[in-house]
Amino acid sequence: MPGGHRDILIVGAGATGLTAALELARRGYRPRIIDSDPGPVPVVESRALGINARTLTLLSPSRVSDAILQESYRVDRFRARSGERVLFELDPGRVAGKFHAIQILAQGHTERLLLGKLSDYEVEPEWQTVLERVEGSMEKPHVVLRRPDGSAEELEPDILIGADGAHSAVRKAAQLGFPGEALESSFYLADYRYPEPIDPHYVEIDLFNPGMIGRLPVSSDTVRYLSTLPDFERKIRHPVAGGEAVWVSNFRIHFRHVDRMSVGNVFLAGDAAHIHSPAGARGMNLGIEDACWLAYLISEGRGREYSGRRIPAVKTVLKQTYALTSLVTMRNPVVTGLRNVLSPIAVRIPFVANRLLRGIAGYDTPPPPWIDGAQ
Ligand SMILES: Cc1cc2nc3c(=O)[nH]c(=O)nc-3n(C[C@H](O)[C@H](O)[C@H](O)COP(=O)(O)OP(=O)(O)OC[C@H]3O[C@@H](n4cnc5c(N)ncnc54)[C@H](O)[C@@H]3O)c2cc1C
C-alpha cells in the first residue's frame, strides 16, 4: 500500500472531492471524506451537464468513464444563431482522440457514479459532517469537525484537501485570497421537461441584441435554457408543446482563482480554488482534473509540485471561459453586429475552430503522464 498510512481528510463530497477520494483509494489510500449536506446533490438541481474528453480519459483507470459513457449523450453539433439566421455550426466529432469531445450527463448522475465506484473501495462520505475550523500550522493542521449528532471531533490529518466549493472554509483557514471579478449581469436558468423525447445531441445559442439564450440538453426529455435576459422564458423556442419547468434558478458569474493551490499540507481543488462562467462547460471538469493530479502527485510523494502544475491550467481555462462569456454578453449593438458578421468567418478558419474545440474537449491543459497515450 504505497503511502497508504497517511491520514488524509477531504472536505467536500462534490465531484472534485469524490474524484480525489476515488483516485487516492485506487492507489491504496483510505481517505476520509466529509460533507455538510445530507447526501449528493439532487439530480434535478444538477449544475454541470458537459463532461469533456479529458475527464473521460482521467476517469478511465477507475472505469467511471465506462459508466458515464453508458448513461450520457454525445454532443454532435454546436450551433449559433441570430433570429432565423444560423451564424455557424461546429462538429465536436472533428476532435481526434479516444473519447468524443463532449458528452452530456447531469452532475447529480456523475456524482452518483463516482460514489458507486468509491464504495467498491469501502470509502463512504460522512454526510452532515461540517468542517468548522482549521487551526495551527498548515504543515500539520488541527481540524475541528461537527458531526451529525452535534458533537465535535478534533483531528490532525497528515493531508487536508479542501474540495469544499466556492465559499471554501479550507481556503479561508489557509489565508489564501480569492481575487477576481464578478460580472454585473445575472444569469437565469430554467430546465424544461417535455412530454415527448427531445434531441439530446446538440447545443444551441440564440443571440439577441442584446442578450442570449443557450439551449443545452439535460436528458432525452429535458432541456436547459440559460440566459442573460430576465424575461427569457417568453422567447424560448420549445421543441414540443407541453413543457414544464422543473428547475429554475439564477446566479451571478465570478472569475476568481487563488494564487497558490496549497500551503504546507493543505491543498485546494475544484471550485474552492477557481470559479468562472459555465461557458465552455469547464468548471466540474477542471475540478476533476485537479483531483486526479493531486492524488497522483501525493502518491508520488510530490505534493509540493501540485500548485505550480495546476495554476497554469487554471489560468488557461479562466481565459477561455472569459473570452466565450464576453462574446455572448456584449451589449453594444455595433459590437454585437460585428460579432455576428465576423464569428462565422472566424470559425471557418481551421486553426480557430480546432482551438475552440480542443478547449471544449479539455485538451488545452497538460495531459496526465500516468495514463498511457493520453493527449
Ligand atoms: C449553471 C451552471 C452550469 C454549469 N455547467 C457546467 C458544465 O456543463 N460542466 C462543468 O464542468 N462545470 C459546470 N459548472 C460548474 C460546476 O457545477 C462546478 O465547477 C462544480 O460543481 C464544482 O465541484 P466541486 O466539487 O469543486 O464543488 P461543489 O460542487 O460546490 O461541492 C463542494 C461540496 O463541499 C461541501 N462543503 C462546503 N463547505 C463545507 C464544510 N465546511 N464542511 C463540509 N462540507 C462542506 C458542500 O456541501 C458541497 O457538497 C456549471 C455551474 C453552473 C452554476
Short mmCIF file of C-alpha atoms and ligand atoms in Angstrom, two decimals:
data_model
loop_
_atom_site.label_atom_id
_atom_site.label_comp_id
_atom_site.label_asym_id
_atom_site.label_seq_id
_atom_site.Cartn_x
_atom_site.Cartn_y
_atom_site.Cartn_z
CA MET A 1 0.00 0.00 0.00
CA PRO A 2 2.16 2.96 -1.22
CA GLY A 3 1.85 5.76 1.30
CA GLY A 4 -1.48 4.35 2.46
CA HIS A 5 -0.57 5.03 6.07
CA ARG A 6 -1.04 8.76 5.67
CA ASP A 7 -4.18 10.26 7.21
CA ILE A 8 -5.97 12.21 4.52
CA LEU A 9 -9.10 14.27 5.15
CA ILE A 10 -11.11 15.52 2.18
CA VAL A 11 -13.64 18.25 2.87
CA GLY A 12 -16.47 18.26 0.30
CA ALA A 13 -18.08 15.30 -1.46
CA GLY A 14 -18.96 17.10 -4.69
CA ALA A 15 -17.47 15.92 -8.00
CA THR A 16 -13.99 17.16 -7.01
CA GLY A 17 -13.83 15.64 -3.52
CA LEU A 18 -15.32 12.32 -4.69
CA THR A 19 -12.77 12.10 -7.50
CA ALA A 20 -9.90 12.88 -5.12
CA ALA A 21 -11.13 10.14 -2.76
CA LEU A 22 -11.52 7.63 -5.59
CA GLU A 23 -8.13 8.34 -7.16
CA LEU A 24 -6.45 8.04 -3.76
CA ALA A 25 -8.40 4.88 -2.86
CA ARG A 26 -7.45 3.10 -6.08
CA ARG A 27 -3.80 3.85 -5.23
CA GLY A 28 -4.11 2.18 -1.85
CA TYR A 29 -5.00 5.11 0.43
CA ARG A 30 -8.00 5.19 2.73
CA PRO A 31 -9.04 8.84 2.78
CA ARG A 32 -11.79 10.20 4.97
CA ILE A 33 -14.31 12.36 3.14
CA ILE A 34 -16.91 14.58 4.80
CA ASP A 35 -19.71 16.79 3.54
CA SER A 36 -22.09 19.17 5.31
CA ASP A 37 -25.01 18.14 3.05
CA PRO A 38 -27.24 15.14 3.83
CA GLY A 39 -26.29 13.38 0.56
CA PRO A 40 -25.30 14.02 -3.06
CA VAL A 41 -26.92 16.91 -4.93
CA PRO A 42 -30.46 16.09 -6.20
CA VAL A 43 -30.22 15.14 -9.88
CA VAL A 44 -32.85 17.72 -10.81
CA GLU A 45 -30.62 20.51 -9.41
CA SER A 46 -27.54 19.48 -11.36
CA ARG A 47 -25.37 22.41 -12.35
CA ALA A 48 -22.81 20.76 -14.65
CA LEU A 49 -24.00 18.89 -17.71
CA GLY A 50 -20.96 18.69 -20.01
CA ILE A 51 -18.26 16.07 -19.44
CA ASN A 52 -15.25 16.53 -21.67
CA ALA A 53 -12.85 14.06 -23.27
CA ARG A 54 -10.07 14.94 -20.84
CA THR A 55 -12.29 13.98 -17.89
CA LEU A 56 -13.23 10.71 -19.59
CA THR A 57 -9.52 9.98 -20.05
CA LEU A 58 -8.82 10.81 -16.39
CA LEU A 59 -11.67 8.64 -15.14
CA SER A 60 -10.79 5.67 -17.34
CA PRO A 61 -8.37 3.91 -14.90
CA SER A 62 -11.18 3.80 -12.30
CA ARG A 63 -13.65 2.73 -15.05
CA VAL A 64 -16.02 5.55 -14.12
CA SER A 65 -15.74 6.62 -17.78
CA ASP A 66 -17.32 3.35 -18.93
CA ALA A 67 -20.28 4.02 -16.66
CA ILE A 68 -20.53 7.65 -17.84
CA LEU A 69 -20.45 6.58 -21.49
CA GLN A 70 -23.35 4.21 -20.90
CA GLU A 71 -25.57 6.91 -19.40
CA SER A 72 -24.54 10.07 -21.27
CA TYR A 73 -25.32 11.64 -24.66
CA ARG A 74 -22.76 12.76 -27.24
CA VAL A 75 -22.94 16.37 -28.34
CA ASP A 76 -22.73 16.14 -32.14
CA ARG A 77 -23.33 19.78 -33.01
CA PHE A 78 -22.89 23.29 -31.67
CA ARG A 79 -24.99 25.88 -33.42
CA ALA A 80 -25.03 29.66 -33.04
CA ARG A 81 -27.95 31.58 -34.46
CA SER A 82 -29.28 35.11 -34.57
CA GLY A 83 -33.03 35.02 -35.13
CA GLU A 84 -33.70 32.72 -38.08
CA ARG A 85 -30.12 33.05 -39.33
CA VAL A 86 -27.67 30.25 -38.46
CA LEU A 87 -24.34 32.00 -37.88
CA PHE A 88 -22.27 28.83 -37.73
CA GLU A 89 -22.23 25.18 -36.77
CA LEU A 90 -19.34 23.24 -35.28
CA ASP A 91 -18.89 19.49 -35.17
CA PRO A 92 -17.14 18.30 -31.95
CA GLY A 93 -16.51 14.98 -33.73
CA ARG A 94 -13.65 16.76 -35.51
CA VAL A 95 -11.50 16.48 -32.39
CA ALA A 96 -9.38 13.36 -32.79
CA GLY A 97 -8.99 11.11 -29.76
CA LYS A 98 -10.22 8.05 -27.94
CA PHE A 99 -13.20 9.91 -26.49
CA HIS A 100 -15.75 12.21 -28.09
CA ALA A 101 -15.03 15.88 -27.27
CA ILE A 102 -18.05 16.34 -25.03
CA GLN A 103 -20.84 14.21 -23.58
CA ILE A 104 -23.88 15.26 -21.58
CA LEU A 105 -24.72 13.85 -18.17
CA ALA A 106 -26.36 15.70 -15.27
CA GLN A 107 -23.88 16.35 -12.45
CA GLY A 108 -26.11 14.52 -9.94
CA HIS A 109 -25.73 11.32 -12.03
CA THR A 110 -21.97 11.79 -12.41
CA GLU A 111 -21.59 12.20 -8.65
CA ARG A 112 -23.63 9.04 -8.04
CA LEU A 113 -21.40 7.08 -10.45
CA LEU A 114 -18.31 8.35 -8.57
CA LEU A 115 -19.94 7.40 -5.26
CA GLY A 116 -20.70 3.90 -6.57
CA LYS A 117 -17.08 3.28 -7.59
CA LEU A 118 -15.81 4.74 -4.32
CA SER A 119 -17.94 2.33 -2.33
CA ASP A 120 -16.12 -0.55 -4.13
CA TYR A 121 -13.09 0.60 -2.08
CA GLU A 122 -15.23 0.75 1.07
CA VAL A 123 -14.86 4.52 1.32
CA GLU A 124 -18.15 6.32 2.04
CA PRO A 125 -18.60 10.05 2.59
CA GLU A 126 -19.59 11.08 6.09
CA TRP A 127 -22.65 13.23 5.34
CA GLN A 128 -23.90 16.06 7.58
CA THR A 129 -20.39 16.45 8.93
CA VAL A 130 -19.12 20.01 8.82
CA LEU A 131 -15.59 21.34 8.84
CA GLU A 132 -15.87 24.06 11.49
CA ARG A 133 -12.29 25.25 11.97
CA VAL A 134 -8.73 24.67 10.91
CA GLU A 135 -6.10 25.94 13.31
CA GLY A 136 -2.37 25.83 13.85
CA SER A 137 0.29 25.20 11.28
CA MET A 138 -0.72 24.28 7.74
CA GLU A 139 2.08 21.66 7.85
CA LYS A 140 0.07 19.70 10.46
CA PRO A 141 -3.36 21.36 10.56
CA HIS A 142 -5.58 20.96 13.60
CA VAL A 143 -9.13 20.38 12.33
CA VAL A 144 -12.43 20.67 14.21
CA LEU A 145 -15.45 18.85 12.74
CA ARG A 146 -19.10 18.97 13.81
CA ARG A 147 -20.78 15.56 13.50
CA PRO A 148 -24.49 14.96 12.70
CA ASP A 149 -25.31 14.39 16.39
CA GLY A 150 -23.87 17.83 17.22
CA SER A 151 -20.70 16.55 18.84
CA ALA A 152 -17.28 17.95 17.93
CA GLU A 153 -14.33 15.90 16.73
CA GLU A 154 -10.74 17.12 16.63
CA LEU A 155 -8.06 15.59 14.44
CA GLU A 156 -4.70 16.35 12.85
CA PRO A 157 -4.57 14.78 9.40
CA ASP A 158 -1.28 14.49 7.52
CA ILE A 159 -3.00 15.96 4.47
CA LEU A 160 -6.09 18.19 4.30
CA ILE A 161 -7.82 18.60 0.93
CA GLY A 162 -10.29 21.46 0.54
CA ALA A 163 -12.80 20.45 -2.13
CA ASP A 164 -15.44 22.47 -0.34
CA GLY A 165 -16.67 24.69 -3.16
CA ALA A 166 -16.64 28.41 -3.88
CA HIS A 167 -17.05 29.52 -0.25
CA SER A 168 -14.31 27.14 0.93
CA ALA A 169 -13.63 27.21 4.66
CA VAL A 170 -10.31 25.46 3.99
CA ARG A 171 -9.23 28.26 1.64
CA LYS A 172 -10.09 30.87 4.28
CA ALA A 173 -8.26 28.94 7.01
CA ALA A 174 -5.17 28.72 4.80
CA GLN A 175 -5.48 32.51 4.35
CA LEU A 176 -5.49 32.26 0.60
CA GLY A 177 -7.22 35.17 -1.13
CA PHE A 178 -9.73 34.68 -3.95
CA PRO A 179 -9.06 37.66 -6.20
CA GLY A 180 -11.01 38.30 -9.39
CA GLU A 181 -14.21 39.94 -10.53
CA ALA A 182 -17.97 39.42 -10.68
CA LEU A 183 -19.88 40.17 -13.87
CA GLU A 184 -22.54 42.85 -13.48
CA SER A 185 -25.39 40.96 -15.09
CA SER A 186 -27.20 37.99 -13.58
CA PHE A 187 -27.73 34.73 -15.43
CA TYR A 188 -31.04 32.87 -15.47
CA LEU A 189 -31.61 29.15 -15.85
CA ALA A 190 -34.71 27.02 -16.48
CA ASP A 191 -34.80 23.26 -17.07
CA TYR A 192 -37.92 22.21 -19.01
CA ARG A 193 -39.19 18.64 -19.11
CA TYR A 194 -41.26 17.72 -22.19
CA PRO A 195 -43.94 15.05 -22.61
CA GLU A 196 -42.14 13.71 -25.75
CA PRO A 197 -38.48 12.87 -26.42
CA ILE A 198 -36.23 15.76 -27.50
CA ASP A 199 -32.97 15.65 -29.47
CA PRO A 200 -30.26 15.41 -26.76
CA HIS A 201 -27.34 15.67 -29.21
CA TYR A 202 -27.00 19.37 -29.92
CA VAL A 203 -26.22 22.60 -28.12
CA GLU A 204 -27.50 25.88 -29.50
CA ILE A 205 -27.05 29.50 -28.66
CA ASP A 206 -29.56 32.10 -29.80
CA LEU A 207 -28.04 35.58 -29.86
CA PHE A 208 -30.27 38.64 -29.39
CA ASN A 209 -29.44 42.30 -29.39
CA PRO A 210 -28.57 42.37 -26.50
CA GLY A 211 -28.70 39.04 -24.67
CA MET A 212 -28.72 35.37 -25.48
CA ILE A 213 -30.46 32.09 -24.71
CA GLY A 214 -28.36 28.93 -24.62
CA ARG A 215 -30.11 25.60 -25.21
CA LEU A 216 -28.44 22.53 -23.70
CA PRO A 217 -29.80 19.01 -23.45
CA VAL A 218 -30.11 17.61 -19.92
CA SER A 219 -31.55 14.20 -20.87
CA SER A 220 -33.78 12.64 -23.53
CA ASP A 221 -36.80 14.63 -22.32
CA THR A 222 -35.33 17.70 -20.62
CA VAL A 223 -33.68 20.85 -21.98
CA ARG A 224 -31.80 23.57 -20.10
CA TYR A 225 -32.19 27.18 -21.14
CA LEU A 226 -29.56 29.62 -19.85
CA SER A 227 -29.91 33.32 -20.46
CA THR A 228 -28.84 36.83 -19.64
CA LEU A 229 -32.44 38.06 -20.10
CA PRO A 230 -34.79 38.08 -17.06
CA ASP A 231 -37.84 37.52 -19.35
CA PHE A 232 -36.15 34.82 -21.45
CA GLU A 233 -38.83 32.19 -20.88
CA ARG A 234 -41.13 34.15 -23.26
CA LYS A 235 -38.53 33.82 -26.02
CA ILE A 236 -37.77 30.10 -25.74
CA ARG A 237 -38.31 28.05 -28.93
CA HIS A 238 -39.78 24.94 -27.33
CA PRO A 239 -39.11 21.72 -29.32
CA VAL A 240 -42.58 20.34 -28.47
CA ALA A 241 -45.61 21.73 -26.65
CA GLY A 242 -46.46 20.98 -23.04
CA GLY A 243 -43.04 21.51 -21.45
CA GLU A 244 -42.94 22.13 -17.71
CA ALA A 245 -40.18 23.96 -15.81
CA VAL A 246 -38.67 21.51 -13.30
CA TRP A 247 -35.81 23.69 -12.01
CA VAL A 248 -35.49 27.46 -12.18
CA SER A 249 -32.53 29.35 -10.78
CA ASN A 250 -30.39 32.43 -11.25
CA PHE A 251 -26.80 33.21 -10.42
CA ARG A 252 -24.00 35.76 -10.78
CA ILE A 253 -20.83 34.84 -12.60
CA HIS A 254 -17.44 35.33 -10.96
CA PHE A 255 -13.98 34.86 -12.41
CA ARG A 256 -11.67 34.16 -9.47
CA HIS A 257 -8.76 31.93 -8.60
CA VAL A 258 -6.28 31.54 -5.78
CA ASP A 259 -2.64 32.43 -6.44
CA ARG A 260 -1.47 29.18 -4.82
CA MET A 261 -3.36 25.92 -4.56
CA SER A 262 -1.55 24.64 -1.49
CA VAL A 263 0.05 25.77 1.75
CA GLY A 264 2.09 23.19 3.64
CA ASN A 265 -0.01 20.01 3.67
CA VAL A 266 -3.27 21.80 2.88
CA PHE A 267 -4.42 21.54 -0.74
CA LEU A 268 -7.31 23.14 -2.63
CA ALA A 269 -9.11 21.64 -5.61
CA GLY A 270 -12.15 22.47 -7.75
CA ASP A 271 -14.40 25.46 -7.06
CA ALA A 272 -12.56 26.02 -3.76
CA ALA A 273 -9.61 27.17 -5.89
CA HIS A 274 -11.21 28.63 -9.04
CA ILE A 275 -14.62 29.74 -10.29
CA HIS A 276 -15.69 31.04 -13.68
CA SER A 277 -18.64 31.09 -16.06
CA PRO A 278 -20.30 27.86 -17.29
CA ALA A 279 -19.47 28.86 -20.92
CA GLY A 280 -17.38 26.02 -22.33
CA ALA A 281 -18.55 23.56 -19.61
CA ARG A 282 -15.22 23.57 -17.80
CA GLY A 283 -15.77 24.01 -14.00
CA MET A 284 -16.53 20.47 -12.85
CA ASN A 285 -14.15 19.06 -15.45
CA LEU A 286 -11.33 21.26 -14.15
CA GLY A 287 -12.08 20.25 -10.55
CA ILE A 288 -11.94 16.57 -11.53
CA GLU A 289 -8.62 17.25 -13.26
CA ASP A 290 -7.22 18.96 -10.13
CA ALA A 291 -8.31 16.00 -8.03
CA CYS A 292 -6.64 13.46 -10.33
CA TRP A 293 -3.36 15.42 -10.43
CA LEU A 294 -3.39 15.86 -6.68
CA ALA A 295 -3.91 12.15 -5.99
CA TYR A 296 -1.16 11.27 -8.47
CA LEU A 297 1.35 13.75 -7.01
CA ILE A 298 0.55 12.73 -3.40
CA SER A 299 1.10 9.08 -4.33
CA GLU A 300 4.43 10.01 -5.91
CA GLY A 301 5.49 11.97 -2.81
CA ARG A 302 5.49 15.11 -4.99
CA GLY A 303 2.62 17.06 -3.44
CA ARG A 304 4.78 20.21 -3.38
CA GLU A 305 4.59 20.32 -7.20
CA TYR A 306 0.78 20.45 -7.20
CA SER A 307 0.21 24.20 -7.13
CA GLY A 308 2.88 25.01 -9.71
CA ARG A 309 1.45 22.44 -12.10
CA ARG A 310 -2.21 23.40 -11.72
CA ILE A 311 -2.14 27.20 -11.68
CA PRO A 312 -1.17 27.50 -15.40
CA ALA A 313 -4.02 25.10 -16.32
CA VAL A 314 -6.46 27.14 -14.23
CA LYS A 315 -5.36 30.37 -15.92
CA THR A 316 -5.80 28.81 -19.38
CA VAL A 317 -9.35 27.73 -18.58
CA LEU A 318 -10.33 31.04 -17.00
CA LYS A 319 -9.02 32.88 -20.07
CA GLN A 320 -11.02 30.64 -22.41
CA THR A 321 -14.27 30.90 -20.44
CA TYR A 322 -13.84 34.67 -20.07
CA ALA A 323 -13.47 35.06 -23.85
CA LEU A 324 -16.52 32.87 -24.57
CA THR A 325 -18.58 34.71 -21.95
CA SER A 326 -17.60 38.11 -23.35
CA LEU A 327 -18.76 37.02 -26.80
CA VAL A 328 -22.26 36.18 -25.56
CA THR A 329 -22.75 39.02 -23.07
CA MET A 330 -21.71 42.02 -25.18
CA ARG A 331 -24.34 44.77 -25.25
CA ASN A 332 -23.22 47.44 -27.70
CA PRO A 333 -25.32 46.92 -30.88
CA VAL A 334 -22.42 47.87 -33.17
CA VAL A 335 -20.14 45.33 -31.49
CA THR A 336 -22.79 42.58 -31.48
CA GLY A 337 -23.43 43.28 -35.18
CA LEU A 338 -19.70 42.90 -35.87
CA ARG A 339 -19.60 39.68 -33.83
CA ASN A 340 -22.45 38.26 -35.91
CA VAL A 341 -20.59 39.07 -39.14
CA LEU A 342 -17.12 38.01 -38.03
CA SER A 343 -17.79 34.86 -35.97
CA PRO A 344 -18.99 32.74 -38.97
CA ILE A 345 -15.85 33.80 -40.87
CA ALA A 346 -13.57 33.08 -37.89
CA VAL A 347 -14.85 29.55 -37.27
CA ARG A 348 -14.23 28.68 -40.92
CA ILE A 349 -10.51 29.14 -40.21
CA PRO A 350 -9.35 25.62 -39.21
CA PHE A 351 -6.92 26.95 -36.57
CA VAL A 352 -9.69 28.90 -34.80
CA ALA A 353 -12.24 26.07 -34.93
CA ASN A 354 -9.68 23.49 -33.76
CA ARG A 355 -8.54 25.64 -30.88
CA LEU A 356 -12.09 26.22 -29.74
CA LEU A 357 -13.00 22.53 -29.99
CA ARG A 358 -9.80 21.35 -28.28
CA GLY A 359 -10.64 23.68 -25.39
CA ILE A 360 -14.13 22.22 -25.14
CA ALA A 361 -12.59 18.71 -25.14
CA GLY A 362 -10.32 19.89 -22.29
CA TYR A 363 -7.17 19.22 -24.33
CA ASP A 364 -5.69 22.67 -23.72
CA THR A 365 -4.17 21.69 -20.36
CA PRO A 366 -1.24 19.28 -19.83
CA PRO A 367 -2.10 15.59 -20.36
CA PRO A 368 -1.89 13.19 -17.41
CA PRO A 369 1.53 11.47 -17.57
CA TRP A 370 0.26 8.46 -15.59
CA ILE A 371 -2.17 7.40 -18.36
CA ASP A 372 -0.58 5.82 -21.44
CA GLY A 373 -1.39 7.56 -24.69
CA ALA A 374 -3.37 10.40 -23.04
CA GLN A 375 -3.47 13.56 -25.11
C1 LIG B 1 -25.41 26.84 -14.24
C2 LIG B 1 -24.12 26.11 -14.15
C3 LIG B 1 -23.78 25.22 -15.15
C4 LIG B 1 -22.55 24.53 -15.09
N1 LIG B 1 -22.25 23.67 -16.10
C5 LIG B 1 -21.05 23.03 -16.06
C6 LIG B 1 -20.73 22.07 -17.08
O1 LIG B 1 -21.51 21.80 -18.02
N2 LIG B 1 -19.53 21.41 -16.99
C7 LIG B 1 -18.67 21.65 -15.97
O2 LIG B 1 -17.58 21.05 -15.95
N3 LIG B 1 -18.97 22.54 -14.98
C8 LIG B 1 -20.13 23.21 -14.99
N4 LIG B 1 -20.46 24.07 -13.98
C9 LIG B 1 -19.54 24.22 -12.82
C10 LIG B 1 -19.67 23.06 -11.84
O3 LIG B 1 -21.01 22.90 -11.41
C11 LIG B 1 -18.77 23.31 -10.63
O4 LIG B 1 -17.50 23.71 -11.08
C12 LIG B 1 -18.64 22.03 -9.79
O5 LIG B 1 -19.86 21.72 -9.15
C13 LIG B 1 -17.55 22.19 -8.73
O6 LIG B 1 -17.46 20.98 -8.00
P1 LIG B 1 -16.74 20.97 -6.59
O7 LIG B 1 -16.85 19.55 -6.12
O8 LIG B 1 -15.41 21.58 -6.71
O9 LIG B 1 -17.60 21.92 -5.67
P2 LIG B 1 -19.15 21.76 -5.16
O10 LIG B 1 -19.95 21.04 -6.20
O11 LIG B 1 -19.56 23.12 -4.77
O12 LIG B 1 -19.01 20.81 -3.91
C14 LIG B 1 -18.49 21.28 -2.68
C15 LIG B 1 -19.03 20.40 -1.56
O13 LIG B 1 -18.43 20.83 -0.33
C16 LIG B 1 -19.39 20.78 0.71
N5 LIG B 1 -18.96 21.72 1.77
C17 LIG B 1 -18.84 23.06 1.67
N6 LIG B 1 -18.40 23.58 2.85
C18 LIG B 1 -18.24 22.53 3.71
C19 LIG B 1 -17.82 22.43 5.05
N7 LIG B 1 -17.43 23.50 5.77
N8 LIG B 1 -17.79 21.20 5.63
C20 LIG B 1 -18.16 20.08 4.92
N9 LIG B 1 -18.55 20.14 3.63
C21 LIG B 1 -18.60 21.34 3.02
C22 LIG B 1 -20.71 21.17 0.03
O14 LIG B 1 -21.83 20.67 0.72
C23 LIG B 1 -20.54 20.53 -1.36
O15 LIG B 1 -21.13 19.23 -1.42
C24 LIG B 1 -21.66 24.76 -14.00
C25 LIG B 1 -22.01 25.67 -13.00
C26 LIG B 1 -23.22 26.34 -13.06
C27 LIG B 1 -23.60 27.32 -11.97
#
